[in-house]
Amino acid sequence: MKHTIDFQPKLFTALKNYDRRKFTADLMAGIIVGIVALPLAIAFGIASGVSPEKGIITAIIAGFIISLMGGSKVQIGGPTGAFIVIIYGIIQQYGEAGLIVATLMAG
């Protein structure tokens, strides 16, 4: 029995008809989202008990992964404030290495 994987990231189908007009609109949207998301990432980092830089790095890496693996052209993917309590508890009890293990296990 042959198994095939039908998953194809949205990025590949979205780039088929990509033009200058769509790039300009996406660039403007990215700048606006970045203005909101980066200060939020700093706040999440501080509230989670790590440095602000780690919050920014996490937001950038997560943004690339979310964009690469799926999503929608009208959707913003990122962290939510509800997870701060959970993340803070994991970091306080198990450290940053424990958070990485918990993230991979959830994943």
PDB file of C-alpha atoms in Angstrom:
ATOM      1  CA  MET A   1       0.000   0.000   0.000  1.00  0.00           C
ATOM      2  CA  LYS A   2       1.453   3.352  -1.063  1.00  0.00           C
ATOM      3  CA  HIS A   3       1.025   6.384   1.185  1.00  0.00           C
ATOM      4  CA  THR A   4       1.287   9.891  -0.154  1.00  0.00           C
ATOM      5  CA  ILE A   5       1.336  13.146   1.703  1.00  0.00           C
ATOM      6  CA  ASP A   6      -1.070  15.698   0.259  1.00  0.00           C
ATOM      7  CA  PHE A   7       0.104  18.588   2.443  1.00  0.00           C
ATOM      8  CA  GLN A   8       1.452  21.571   0.554  1.00  0.00           C
ATOM      9  CA  PRO A   9       2.246  24.793   2.404  1.00  0.00           C
ATOM     10  CA  LYS A  10       0.049  27.731   1.416  1.00  0.00           C
ATOM     11  CA  LEU A  11       3.202  29.658   0.525  1.00  0.00           C
ATOM     12  CA  PHE A  12       3.723  27.544  -2.585  1.00  0.00           C
ATOM     13  CA  THR A  13       0.218  28.070  -3.965  1.00  0.00           C
ATOM     14  CA  ALA A  14       0.163  31.766  -3.025  1.00  0.00           C
ATOM     15  CA  LEU A  15       3.338  32.534  -4.981  1.00  0.00           C
ATOM     16  CA  LYS A  16       1.987  31.192  -8.299  1.00  0.00           C
ATOM     17  CA  ASN A  17       0.114  34.440  -9.110  1.00  0.00           C
ATOM     18  CA  TYR A  18       2.254  36.833  -7.085  1.00  0.00           C
ATOM     19  CA  ASP A  19       2.876  40.253  -8.629  1.00  0.00           C
ATOM     20  CA  ARG A  20       4.217  43.697  -7.719  1.00  0.00           C
ATOM     21  CA  ARG A  21       0.803  44.959  -6.504  1.00  0.00           C
ATOM     22  CA  LYS A  22       0.417  42.038  -4.099  1.00  0.00           C
ATOM     23  CA  PHE A  23       4.008  42.499  -2.891  1.00  0.00           C
ATOM     24  CA  THR A  24       3.362  46.177  -2.123  1.00  0.00           C
ATOM     25  CA  ALA A  25       0.182  45.324  -0.203  1.00  0.00           C
ATOM     26  CA  ASP A  26       1.948  42.529   1.696  1.00  0.00           C
ATOM     27  CA  LEU A  27       4.875  44.806   2.540  1.00  0.00           C
ATOM     28  CA  MET A  28       2.567  47.458   3.986  1.00  0.00           C
ATOM     29  CA  ALA A  29       0.635  44.820   5.947  1.00  0.00           C
ATOM     30  CA  GLY A  30       3.899  43.383   7.269  1.00  0.00           C
ATOM     31  CA  ILE A  31       5.074  46.773   8.480  1.00  0.00           C
ATOM     32  CA  ILE A  32       1.775  47.436  10.259  1.00  0.00           C
ATOM     33  CA  VAL A  33       1.738  43.987  11.885  1.00  0.00           C
ATOM     34  CA  GLY A  34       5.377  44.418  12.911  1.00  0.00           C
ATOM     35  CA  ILE A  35       4.599  47.733  14.614  1.00  0.00           C
ATOM     36  CA  VAL A  36       2.039  45.913  16.769  1.00  0.00           C
ATOM     37  CA  ALA A  37       3.673  42.490  17.096  1.00  0.00           C
ATOM     38  CA  LEU A  38       7.231  43.367  18.131  1.00  0.00           C
ATOM     39  CA  PRO A  39       6.300  45.422  21.225  1.00  0.00           C
ATOM     40  CA  LEU A  40       3.820  42.666  22.089  1.00  0.00           C
ATOM     41  CA  ALA A  41       6.600  40.073  21.759  1.00  0.00           C
ATOM     42  CA  ILE A  42       8.801  42.134  24.083  1.00  0.00           C
ATOM     43  CA  ALA A  43       5.972  42.282  26.627  1.00  0.00           C
ATOM     44  CA  PHE A  44       5.377  38.525  26.345  1.00  0.00           C
ATOM     45  CA  GLY A  45       9.071  37.878  26.924  1.00  0.00           C
ATOM     46  CA  ILE A  46       9.166  40.058  30.037  1.00  0.00           C
ATOM     47  CA  ALA A  47       5.887  38.652  31.380  1.00  0.00           C
ATOM     48  CA  SER A  48       7.134  35.084  30.797  1.00  0.00           C
ATOM     49  CA  GLY A  49      10.235  35.680  32.894  1.00  0.00           C
ATOM     50  CA  VAL A  50      12.846  35.846  30.129  1.00  0.00           C
ATOM     51  CA  SER A  51      14.608  38.760  28.479  1.00  0.00           C
ATOM     52  CA  PRO A  52      12.872  41.014  25.944  1.00  0.00           C
ATOM     53  CA  GLU A  53      15.328  39.877  23.260  1.00  0.00           C
ATOM     54  CA  LYS A  54      14.142  36.297  23.593  1.00  0.00           C
ATOM     55  CA  GLY A  55      10.574  37.454  23.101  1.00  0.00           C
ATOM     56  CA  ILE A  56      11.535  39.205  19.852  1.00  0.00           C
ATOM     57  CA  ILE A  57      13.573  36.244  18.587  1.00  0.00           C
ATOM     58  CA  THR A  58      10.719  33.865  19.366  1.00  0.00           C
ATOM     59  CA  ALA A  59       8.187  36.056  17.554  1.00  0.00           C
ATOM     60  CA  ILE A  60      10.372  36.289  14.448  1.00  0.00           C
ATOM     61  CA  ILE A  61      11.121  32.561  14.279  1.00  0.00           C
ATOM     62  CA  ALA A  62       7.502  31.615  15.027  1.00  0.00           C
ATOM     63  CA  GLY A  63       6.275  34.067  12.391  1.00  0.00           C
ATOM     64  CA  PHE A  64       8.435  32.466   9.727  1.00  0.00           C
ATOM     65  CA  ILE A  65       7.386  28.950  10.723  1.00  0.00           C
ATOM     66  CA  ILE A  66       3.682  29.853  10.803  1.00  0.00           C
ATOM     67  CA  SER A  67       3.935  31.573   7.405  1.00  0.00           C
ATOM     68  CA  LEU A  68       5.849  28.683   5.862  1.00  0.00           C
ATOM     69  CA  MET A  69       3.638  25.883   7.160  1.00  0.00           C
ATOM     70  CA  GLY A  70       0.206  27.251   6.377  1.00  0.00           C
ATOM     71  CA  GLY A  71      -2.243  29.909   7.329  1.00  0.00           C
ATOM     72  CA  SER A  72      -4.197  32.315   5.228  1.00  0.00           C
ATOM     73  CA  LYS A  73      -3.413  35.532   3.409  1.00  0.00           C
ATOM     74  CA  VAL A  74      -5.974  37.301   5.613  1.00  0.00           C
ATOM     75  CA  GLN A  75      -4.855  35.816   8.931  1.00  0.00           C
ATOM     76  CA  ILE A  76      -2.143  36.824  11.364  1.00  0.00           C
ATOM     77  CA  GLY A  77      -0.521  33.982  13.288  1.00  0.00           C
ATOM     78  CA  GLY A  78       1.255  34.517  16.566  1.00  0.00           C
ATOM     79  CA  PRO A  79       1.224  34.099  20.313  1.00  0.00           C
ATOM     80  CA  THR A  80      -1.640  35.077  22.575  1.00  0.00           C
ATOM     81  CA  GLY A  81      -1.604  36.565  26.041  1.00  0.00           C
ATOM     82  CA  ALA A  82      -3.390  33.570  27.528  1.00  0.00           C
ATOM     83  CA  PHE A  83      -0.223  31.495  27.288  1.00  0.00           C
ATOM     84  CA  ILE A  84       1.868  33.818  29.467  1.00  0.00           C
ATOM     85  CA  VAL A  85       0.711  32.165  32.682  1.00  0.00           C
ATOM     86  CA  ILE A  86       1.534  28.702  31.335  1.00  0.00           C
ATOM     87  CA  ILE A  87       4.905  29.708  29.909  1.00  0.00           C
ATOM     88  CA  TYR A  88       5.878  31.601  33.062  1.00  0.00           C
ATOM     89  CA  GLY A  89       5.069  28.550  35.202  1.00  0.00           C
ATOM     90  CA  ILE A  90       7.107  26.214  33.011  1.00  0.00           C
ATOM     91  CA  ILE A  91      10.105  28.566  32.967  1.00  0.00           C
ATOM     92  CA  GLN A  92       9.992  29.063  36.736  1.00  0.00           C
ATOM     93  CA  GLN A  93       9.795  25.341  37.471  1.00  0.00           C
ATOM     94  CA  TYR A  94      11.884  23.788  34.670  1.00  0.00           C
ATOM     95  CA  GLY A  95      13.860  26.655  33.118  1.00  0.00           C
ATOM     96  CA  GLU A  96      14.153  27.594  29.477  1.00  0.00           C
ATOM     97  CA  ALA A  97      15.315  24.087  28.504  1.00  0.00           C
ATOM     98  CA  GLY A  98      12.116  22.709  30.007  1.00  0.00           C
ATOM     99  CA  LEU A  99      10.075  25.180  27.956  1.00  0.00           C
ATOM    100  CA  ILE A 100      11.770  23.968  24.773  1.00  0.00           C
ATOM    101  CA  VAL A 101      11.024  20.337  25.674  1.00  0.00           C
ATOM    102  CA  ALA A 102       7.381  21.182  26.514  1.00  0.00           C
ATOM    103  CA  THR A 103       7.014  23.055  23.219  1.00  0.00           C
ATOM    104  CA  LEU A 104       8.409  20.145  21.208  1.00  0.00           C
ATOM    105  CA  MET A 105       6.159  17.693  23.047  1.00  0.00           C
ATOM    106  CA  ALA A 106       3.099  19.866  22.387  1.00  0.00           C
ATOM    107  CA  GLY A 107       3.935  20.183  18.864  1.00  0.00           C
TER     108      GLY A 107
END
